[in-house]
PDB file of C-alpha atoms in Angstrom:
ATOM      1  CA  GLU A   2     142.944  68.941  50.035  1.00 85.00           C
ATOM      2  CA  ASP A   3     144.252  66.502  52.648  1.00 89.00           C
ATOM      3  CA  LYS A   4     145.501  68.304  55.740  1.00 93.00           C
ATOM      4  CA  VAL A   5     147.095  67.514  59.101  1.00 97.00           C
ATOM      5  CA  VAL A   6     147.286  70.195  61.796  1.00 97.00           C
ATOM      6  CA  GLN A   7     149.193  69.991  65.052  1.00 98.00           C
ATOM      7  CA  SER A   8     148.904  72.102  68.160  1.00 97.00           C
ATOM      8  CA  PRO A   9     150.504  73.733  69.926  1.00 97.00           C
ATOM      9  CA  LEU A  10     153.352  74.607  67.556  1.00 96.00           C
ATOM     10  CA  SER A  11     155.716  74.901  70.493  1.00 97.00           C
ATOM     11  CA  LEU A  12     155.692  74.164  74.161  1.00 96.00           C
ATOM     12  CA  VAL A  13     158.110  74.787  77.030  1.00 98.00           C
ATOM     13  CA  VAL A  14     157.709  72.764  80.214  1.00 97.00           C
ATOM     14  CA  HIS A  15     159.787  71.745  83.219  1.00 97.00           C
ATOM     15  CA  GLU A  16     161.030  68.287  83.999  1.00 97.00           C
ATOM     16  CA  GLY A  17     158.341  66.213  85.643  1.00 97.00           C
ATOM     17  CA  ASP A  18     155.453  67.976  83.899  1.00 97.00           C
ATOM     18  CA  THR A  19     152.906  66.098  81.818  1.00 97.00           C
ATOM     19  CA  VAL A  20     152.260  67.305  78.275  1.00 98.00           C
ATOM     20  CA  THR A  21     149.549  66.627  75.723  1.00 98.00           C
ATOM     21  CA  LEU A  22     150.185  67.199  72.041  1.00 98.00           C
ATOM     22  CA  ASN A  23     147.314  67.392  69.596  1.00 98.00           C
ATOM     23  CA  CYS A  24     146.882  66.337  65.993  1.00 98.00           C
ATOM     24  CA  SER A  25     143.794  66.795  63.852  1.00 97.00           C
ATOM     25  CA  TYR A  26     143.301  65.713  60.274  1.00 96.00           C
ATOM     26  CA  GLU A  27     141.073  66.087  57.264  1.00 95.00           C
ATOM     27  CA  VAL A  28     141.822  63.450  54.661  1.00 90.00           C
ATOM     28  CA  THR A  29     139.719  61.781  52.012  1.00 86.00           C
ATOM     29  CA  ASN A  30     140.635  58.196  52.887  1.00 86.00           C
ATOM     30  CA  PHE A  31     142.176  57.633  56.290  1.00 89.00           C
ATOM     31  CA  ARG A  32     144.184  54.491  56.935  1.00 88.00           C
ATOM     32  CA  SER A  33     146.387  55.186  59.949  1.00 91.00           C
ATOM     33  CA  LEU A  34     147.947  57.944  62.023  1.00 95.00           C
ATOM     34  CA  LEU A  35     151.570  57.881  63.059  1.00 96.00           C
ATOM     35  CA  TRP A  36     153.609  59.797  65.600  1.00 98.00           C
ATOM     36  CA  TYR A  37     157.322  60.404  65.123  1.00 97.00           C
ATOM     37  CA  LYS A  38     159.950  62.065  67.307  1.00 97.00           C
ATOM     38  CA  GLN A  39     162.504  64.180  65.469  1.00 94.00           C
ATOM     39  CA  GLU A  40     165.633  65.196  67.297  1.00 91.00           C
ATOM     40  CA  LYS A  41     168.602  66.298  65.273  1.00 80.00           C
ATOM     41  CA  LYS A  42     168.123  64.002  62.338  1.00 81.00           C
ATOM     42  CA  ALA A  43     165.807  61.138  61.389  1.00 87.00           C
ATOM     43  CA  PRO A  44     162.187  61.121  62.514  1.00 92.00           C
ATOM     44  CA  THR A  45     161.993  58.049  64.722  1.00 93.00           C
ATOM     45  CA  PHE A  46     158.796  56.057  64.885  1.00 94.00           C
ATOM     46  CA  LEU A  47     156.739  56.183  68.075  1.00 96.00           C
ATOM     47  CA  PHE A  48     153.209  54.907  67.419  1.00 95.00           C
ATOM     48  CA  MET A  49     150.903  53.810  64.648  1.00 94.00           C
ATOM     49  CA  LEU A  50     147.171  54.108  65.351  1.00 94.00           C
ATOM     50  CA  THR A  51     144.447  52.607  63.234  1.00 90.00           C
ATOM     51  CA  SER A  52     141.550  51.948  65.616  1.00 86.00           C
ATOM     52  CA  SER A  53     139.627  54.533  67.569  1.00 89.00           C
ATOM     53  CA  GLY A  54     139.764  54.510  71.358  1.00 88.00           C
ATOM     54  CA  ILE A  55     142.600  52.025  71.794  1.00 89.00           C
ATOM     55  CA  GLU A  56     145.490  53.527  73.699  1.00 93.00           C
ATOM     56  CA  LYS A  57     149.004  52.653  72.664  1.00 94.00           C
ATOM     57  CA  LYS A  58     151.651  52.984  75.342  1.00 96.00           C
ATOM     58  CA  SER A  59     155.420  52.910  75.470  1.00 95.00           C
ATOM     59  CA  GLY A  60     156.975  53.834  78.783  1.00 97.00           C
ATOM     60  CA  ARG A  61     155.982  57.400  79.634  1.00 97.00           C
ATOM     61  CA  LEU A  62     154.470  58.005  76.194  1.00 98.00           C
ATOM     62  CA  SER A  63     150.953  57.109  75.174  1.00 98.00           C
ATOM     63  CA  SER A  64     148.677  57.951  72.298  1.00 97.00           C
ATOM     64  CA  ILE A  65     145.068  57.495  71.302  1.00 97.00           C
ATOM     65  CA  LEU A  66     143.043  58.053  68.160  1.00 96.00           C
ATOM     66  CA  ASP A  67     139.517  59.469  67.946  1.00 95.00           C
ATOM     67  CA  LYS A  68     138.138  58.819  64.474  1.00 90.00           C
ATOM     68  CA  LYS A  69     134.873  60.581  65.266  1.00 93.00           C
ATOM     69  CA  GLU A  70     136.720  63.786  66.130  1.00 93.00           C
ATOM     70  CA  LEU A  71     139.382  63.163  63.442  1.00 95.00           C
ATOM     71  CA  SER A  72     142.128  63.673  65.964  1.00 96.00           C
ATOM     72  CA  SER A  73     144.799  62.102  68.089  1.00 97.00           C
ATOM     73  CA  ILE A  74     146.704  63.053  71.213  1.00 98.00           C
ATOM     74  CA  LEU A  75     150.190  62.162  72.336  1.00 98.00           C
ATOM     75  CA  ASN A  76     150.771  62.252  76.085  1.00 98.00           C
ATOM     76  CA  ILE A  77     154.132  62.368  77.779  1.00 98.00           C
ATOM     77  CA  THR A  78     154.160  61.978  81.552  1.00 97.00           C
ATOM     78  CA  ALA A  79     157.014  62.873  83.912  1.00 97.00           C
ATOM     79  CA  THR A  80     158.859  64.667  81.124  1.00 98.00           C
ATOM     80  CA  GLN A  81     162.659  64.583  80.982  1.00 97.00           C
ATOM     81  CA  THR A  82     165.116  66.842  79.150  1.00 97.00           C
ATOM     82  CA  GLY A  83     165.672  63.979  76.705  1.00 96.00           C
ATOM     83  CA  ASP A  84     162.068  64.367  75.565  1.00 97.00           C
ATOM     84  CA  SER A  85     162.982  67.725  74.006  1.00 97.00           C
ATOM     85  CA  ALA A  86     162.359  67.279  70.286  1.00 97.00           C
ATOM     86  CA  ILE A  87     159.955  68.005  67.462  1.00 96.00           C
ATOM     87  CA  TYR A  88     156.971  65.651  67.535  1.00 98.00           C
ATOM     88  CA  LEU A  89     155.517  64.947  64.120  1.00 97.00           C
ATOM     89  CA  CYS A  90     152.064  63.627  63.389  1.00 98.00           C
ATOM     90  CA  ALA A  91     151.480  61.991  60.000  1.00 97.00           C
ATOM     91  CA  VAL A  92     148.425  60.439  58.402  1.00 95.00           C
ATOM     92  CA  GLU A  93     148.609  57.599  55.948  1.00 91.00           C
ATOM     93  CA  VAL A  94     146.056  57.920  53.199  1.00 86.00           C
ATOM     94  CA  ALA A  95     144.430  54.685  52.073  1.00 75.00           C
ATOM     95  CA  SER A  96     146.128  53.698  48.850  1.00 72.00           C
ATOM     96  CA  ASN A  97     148.597  51.124  47.686  1.00 69.00           C
ATOM     97  CA  THR A  98     151.497  53.475  48.238  1.00 80.00           C
ATOM     98  CA  GLY A  99     151.600  54.275  51.957  1.00 83.00           C
ATOM     99  CA  LYS A 100     152.045  57.992  51.326  1.00 89.00           C
ATOM    100  CA  LEU A 101     152.232  60.051  54.541  1.00 93.00           C
ATOM    101  CA  ILE A 102     150.871  63.554  55.016  1.00 95.00           C
ATOM    102  CA  PHE A 103     152.631  65.380  57.815  1.00 96.00           C
ATOM    103  CA  GLY A 104     151.592  68.084  60.215  1.00 97.00           C
ATOM    104  CA  GLN A 105     153.903  70.984  60.893  1.00 96.00           C
ATOM    105  CA  GLY A 106     155.170  69.464  64.145  1.00 96.00           C
ATOM    106  CA  THR A 107     155.166  70.500  67.793  1.00 98.00           C
ATOM    107  CA  THR A 108     158.489  71.647  69.226  1.00 97.00           C
ATOM    108  CA  LEU A 109     158.760  70.546  72.829  1.00 98.00           C
ATOM    109  CA  GLN A 110     161.419  71.951  75.107  1.00 98.00           C
ATOM    110  CA  VAL A 111     161.796  70.408  78.556  1.00 97.00           C
ATOM    111  CA  LYS A 112     163.796  72.533  80.975  1.00 97.00           C
ATOM    112  CA  PRO A 113     165.660  71.027  83.931  1.00 94.00           C
TER     113      PRO A 113
ATOM    114  CA  GLU B  23     168.321  47.611  65.050  1.00 71.00           C
ATOM    115  CA  PRO B  24     168.371  47.883  61.240  1.00 71.00           C
ATOM    116  CA  GLU B  25     168.191  51.411  59.924  1.00 91.00           C
ATOM    117  CA  VAL B  26     167.871  53.435  56.754  1.00 95.00           C
ATOM    118  CA  THR B  27     171.165  55.077  55.794  1.00 95.00           C
ATOM    119  CA  GLN B  28     171.561  58.126  53.580  1.00 96.00           C
ATOM    120  CA  THR B  29     174.613  59.662  51.950  1.00 95.00           C
ATOM    121  CA  PRO B  30     175.917  62.276  51.840  1.00 96.00           C
ATOM    122  CA  SER B  31     174.732  64.001  54.995  1.00 95.00           C
ATOM    123  CA  HIS B  32     175.264  67.394  53.365  1.00 96.00           C
ATOM    124  CA  GLN B  33     175.539  68.234  49.665  1.00 96.00           C
ATOM    125  CA  VAL B  34     176.393  71.670  48.324  1.00 97.00           C
ATOM    126  CA  THR B  35     175.802  72.156  44.606  1.00 95.00           C
ATOM    127  CA  GLN B  36     175.753  75.000  42.119  1.00 96.00           C
ATOM    128  CA  MET B  37     172.402  75.873  40.588  1.00 96.00           C
ATOM    129  CA  GLY B  38     171.843  74.009  37.346  1.00 96.00           C
ATOM    130  CA  GLN B  39     174.013  71.052  38.325  1.00 97.00           C
ATOM    131  CA  GLU B  40     172.779  67.503  38.672  1.00 97.00           C
ATOM    132  CA  VAL B  41     172.755  65.893  42.091  1.00 97.00           C
ATOM    133  CA  ILE B  42     172.207  62.317  43.216  1.00 97.00           C
ATOM    134  CA  LEU B  43     171.122  61.528  46.738  1.00 97.00           C
ATOM    135  CA  ARG B  44     171.658  57.984  47.928  1.00 97.00           C
ATOM    136  CA  CYS B  45     169.780  55.764  50.332  1.00 97.00           C
ATOM    137  CA  VAL B  46     170.145  52.216  51.571  1.00 96.00           C
ATOM    138  CA  PRO B  47     166.728  51.084  52.844  1.00 95.00           C
ATOM    139  CA  ILE B  48     166.268  48.411  55.492  1.00 92.00           C
ATOM    140  CA  SER B  49     167.087  45.105  53.847  1.00 88.00           C
ATOM    141  CA  ASN B  50     163.745  43.262  54.006  1.00 84.00           C
ATOM    142  CA  HIS B  51     161.679  46.343  53.145  1.00 88.00           C
ATOM    143  CA  LEU B  52     159.833  46.506  49.861  1.00 87.00           C
ATOM    144  CA  TYR B  53     158.425  50.050  49.755  1.00 90.00           C
ATOM    145  CA  PHE B  54     160.640  53.078  49.404  1.00 93.00           C
ATOM    146  CA  TYR B  55     159.920  56.768  49.680  1.00 95.00           C
ATOM    147  CA  TRP B  56     161.475  60.189  49.346  1.00 97.00           C
ATOM    148  CA  TYR B  57     160.260  63.162  51.333  1.00 97.00           C
ATOM    149  CA  ARG B  58     161.646  66.650  51.621  1.00 96.00           C
ATOM    150  CA  GLN B  59     161.517  69.318  54.290  1.00 94.00           C
ATOM    151  CA  ILE B  60     162.248  72.907  53.366  1.00 95.00           C
ATOM    152  CA  LEU B  61     163.590  74.819  56.379  1.00 91.00           C
ATOM    153  CA  GLY B  62     160.740  75.814  58.673  1.00 88.00           C
ATOM    154  CA  GLN B  63     158.108  73.918  56.685  1.00 92.00           C
ATOM    155  CA  LYS B  64     156.329  70.581  56.840  1.00 93.00           C
ATOM    156  CA  VAL B  65     157.767  67.293  55.676  1.00 95.00           C
ATOM    157  CA  GLU B  66     156.353  66.758  52.159  1.00 96.00           C
ATOM    158  CA  PHE B  67     155.890  63.544  50.210  1.00 95.00           C
ATOM    159  CA  LEU B  68     157.767  63.361  46.915  1.00 96.00           C
ATOM    160  CA  VAL B  69     157.517  59.825  45.588  1.00 96.00           C
ATOM    161  CA  SER B  70     156.887  56.206  46.485  1.00 93.00           C
ATOM    162  CA  PHE B  71     158.510  53.249  44.759  1.00 92.00           C
ATOM    163  CA  TYR B  72     157.632  49.581  44.724  1.00 89.00           C
ATOM    164  CA  ASN B  73     158.577  46.643  42.552  1.00 86.00           C
ATOM    165  CA  ASN B  74     161.003  48.744  40.546  1.00 89.00           C
ATOM    166  CA  GLU B  75     158.547  51.394  39.571  1.00 91.00           C
ATOM    167  CA  ILE B  76     157.040  54.612  40.875  1.00 93.00           C
ATOM    168  CA  SER B  77     153.714  53.905  42.573  1.00 90.00           C
ATOM    169  CA  GLU B  78     152.805  57.518  43.355  1.00 91.00           C
ATOM    170  CA  LYS B  79     154.398  60.921  42.963  1.00 93.00           C
ATOM    171  CA  SER B  80     153.470  64.381  44.151  1.00 93.00           C
ATOM    172  CA  GLU B  81     153.153  67.594  42.151  1.00 92.00           C
ATOM    173  CA  ILE B  82     156.621  68.551  43.376  1.00 93.00           C
ATOM    174  CA  PHE B  83     158.121  65.519  41.644  1.00 95.00           C
ATOM    175  CA  ASP B  84     158.345  66.981  38.157  1.00 92.00           C
ATOM    176  CA  ASP B  85     160.484  65.977  35.178  1.00 92.00           C
ATOM    177  CA  GLN B  86     163.623  67.223  36.908  1.00 95.00           C
ATOM    178  CA  PHE B  87     163.341  64.436  39.446  1.00 96.00           C
ATOM    179  CA  SER B  88     163.891  60.726  38.981  1.00 96.00           C
ATOM    180  CA  VAL B  89     164.358  57.723  41.216  1.00 96.00           C
ATOM    181  CA  GLU B  90     166.142  54.483  40.658  1.00 94.00           C
ATOM    182  CA  ARG B  91     166.992  51.270  42.406  1.00 91.00           C
ATOM    183  CA  PRO B  92     170.204  50.466  40.524  1.00 85.00           C
ATOM    184  CA  ASP B  93     170.976  47.303  42.514  1.00 86.00           C
ATOM    185  CA  GLY B  94     169.517  45.251  45.333  1.00 77.00           C
ATOM    186  CA  SER B  95     170.400  47.686  48.071  1.00 86.00           C
ATOM    187  CA  ASN B  96     170.548  51.314  46.898  1.00 92.00           C
ATOM    188  CA  PHE B  97     167.690  53.690  46.190  1.00 95.00           C
ATOM    189  CA  THR B  98     168.593  57.016  44.616  1.00 97.00           C
ATOM    190  CA  LEU B  99     166.952  60.366  43.981  1.00 97.00           C
ATOM    191  CA  LYS B 100     168.346  62.391  41.095  1.00 97.00           C
ATOM    192  CA  ILE B 101     167.632  66.050  40.473  1.00 97.00           C
ATOM    193  CA  ARG B 102     168.710  66.855  36.910  1.00 95.00           C
ATOM    194  CA  SER B 103     169.112  70.615  36.965  1.00 94.00           C
ATOM    195  CA  THR B 104     168.927  71.968  40.470  1.00 95.00           C
ATOM    196  CA  LYS B 105     167.158  75.208  41.359  1.00 95.00           C
ATOM    197  CA  LEU B 106     167.550  77.401  44.416  1.00 96.00           C
ATOM    198  CA  GLU B 107     164.161  76.239  45.673  1.00 95.00           C
ATOM    199  CA  ASP B 108     165.390  72.633  45.762  1.00 96.00           C
ATOM    200  CA  SER B 109     167.394  73.513  48.864  1.00 97.00           C
ATOM    201  CA  ALA B 110     165.926  71.326  51.603  1.00 97.00           C
ATOM    202  CA  MET B 111     166.476  68.296  53.790  1.00 96.00           C
ATOM    203  CA  TYR B 112     165.681  65.150  51.809  1.00 97.00           C
ATOM    204  CA  PHE B 113     164.567  62.082  53.749  1.00 97.00           C
ATOM    205  CA  CYS B 114     164.483  58.549  52.467  1.00 97.00           C
ATOM    206  CA  ALA B 115     162.090  56.096  54.131  1.00 96.00           C
ATOM    207  CA  SER B 116     161.224  52.454  53.742  1.00 93.00           C
ATOM    208  CA  SER B 117     158.538  50.110  54.997  1.00 90.00           C
ATOM    209  CA  GLU B 118     158.060  46.415  55.010  1.00 85.00           C
ATOM    210  CA  SER B 119     154.630  46.335  53.438  1.00 68.00           C
ATOM    211  CA  VAL B 120     151.516  48.241  52.528  1.00 60.00           C
ATOM    212  CA  ARG B 121     148.569  45.937  52.813  1.00 59.00           C
ATOM    213  CA  ARG B 122     144.952  46.714  52.093  1.00 52.00           C
ATOM    214  CA  GLY B 123     142.656  46.370  55.043  1.00 46.00           C
ATOM    215  CA  TYR B 124     145.365  45.486  57.538  1.00 50.00           C
ATOM    216  CA  SER B 125     147.489  47.401  59.928  1.00 49.00           C
ATOM    217  CA  ASN B 126     150.423  48.508  57.863  1.00 65.00           C
ATOM    218  CA  GLN B 127     154.012  48.567  58.863  1.00 82.00           C
ATOM    219  CA  PRO B 128     155.365  52.026  59.721  1.00 90.00           C
ATOM    220  CA  GLN B 129     157.835  53.855  57.548  1.00 92.00           C
ATOM    221  CA  HIS B 130     161.328  54.183  58.950  1.00 94.00           C
ATOM    222  CA  PHE B 131     163.343  57.242  58.037  1.00 95.00           C
ATOM    223  CA  GLY B 132     166.996  57.912  57.366  1.00 95.00           C
ATOM    224  CA  ASP B 133     168.915  60.829  58.856  1.00 94.00           C
ATOM    225  CA  GLY B 134     168.431  62.893  55.729  1.00 96.00           C
ATOM    226  CA  THR B 135     170.646  64.700  53.241  1.00 97.00           C
ATOM    227  CA  ARG B 136     170.773  68.455  53.582  1.00 96.00           C
ATOM    228  CA  LEU B 137     170.920  69.819  50.020  1.00 97.00           C
ATOM    229  CA  SER B 138     172.140  73.388  49.616  1.00 97.00           C
ATOM    230  CA  ILE B 139     171.908  74.987  46.173  1.00 96.00           C
ATOM    231  CA  LEU B 140     174.110  78.031  45.596  1.00 95.00           C
TER     232      LEU B 140
END
């Protein structure tokens, strides 16, 4: 059965800290891995990773995929209270449908 | 920035009643999806839809569920006879394309409809 596992499930840090969120997967046919940020409502897209070892960066957020280890990390540097959210990792299985399999999410709380 | 819109934001329905959840995907997107998230659990895939037909559905998507694109803009999820266990947040998503062998376009999600079955 295809599976995506995130760790830790929750994390509390102080503003300015750096955090690393982990995602590992076991799927039959991997196509891509996506990170989303979920605040009160819609998961909003952060990164899509398809190639191993290539870092994607957006401001203080960065992510990298390791296909050998079947995992990805999401780094957030100099955290701010606005980074508080649930971070979702999802894997797209190779098919013609684009179906996503989600992990359970990491809840990040950034305290002032 | 274009976005996926869902209505209503919250739907309360009696068990056994039919419910229709509505979505307006991003206008140039061709692939449409429904996911659900039961409180405290993972987001789960329900169904994908392309070219006016279902392209894949999960085990959850049984005969009680149906999807439709009644016009050029709306995409609906109907649950024929709701059960208590259908209570969840339902997310609609859309993407521009799903292409073999190439980097695909990400799915963009709506704000969700919280469905409460009494």
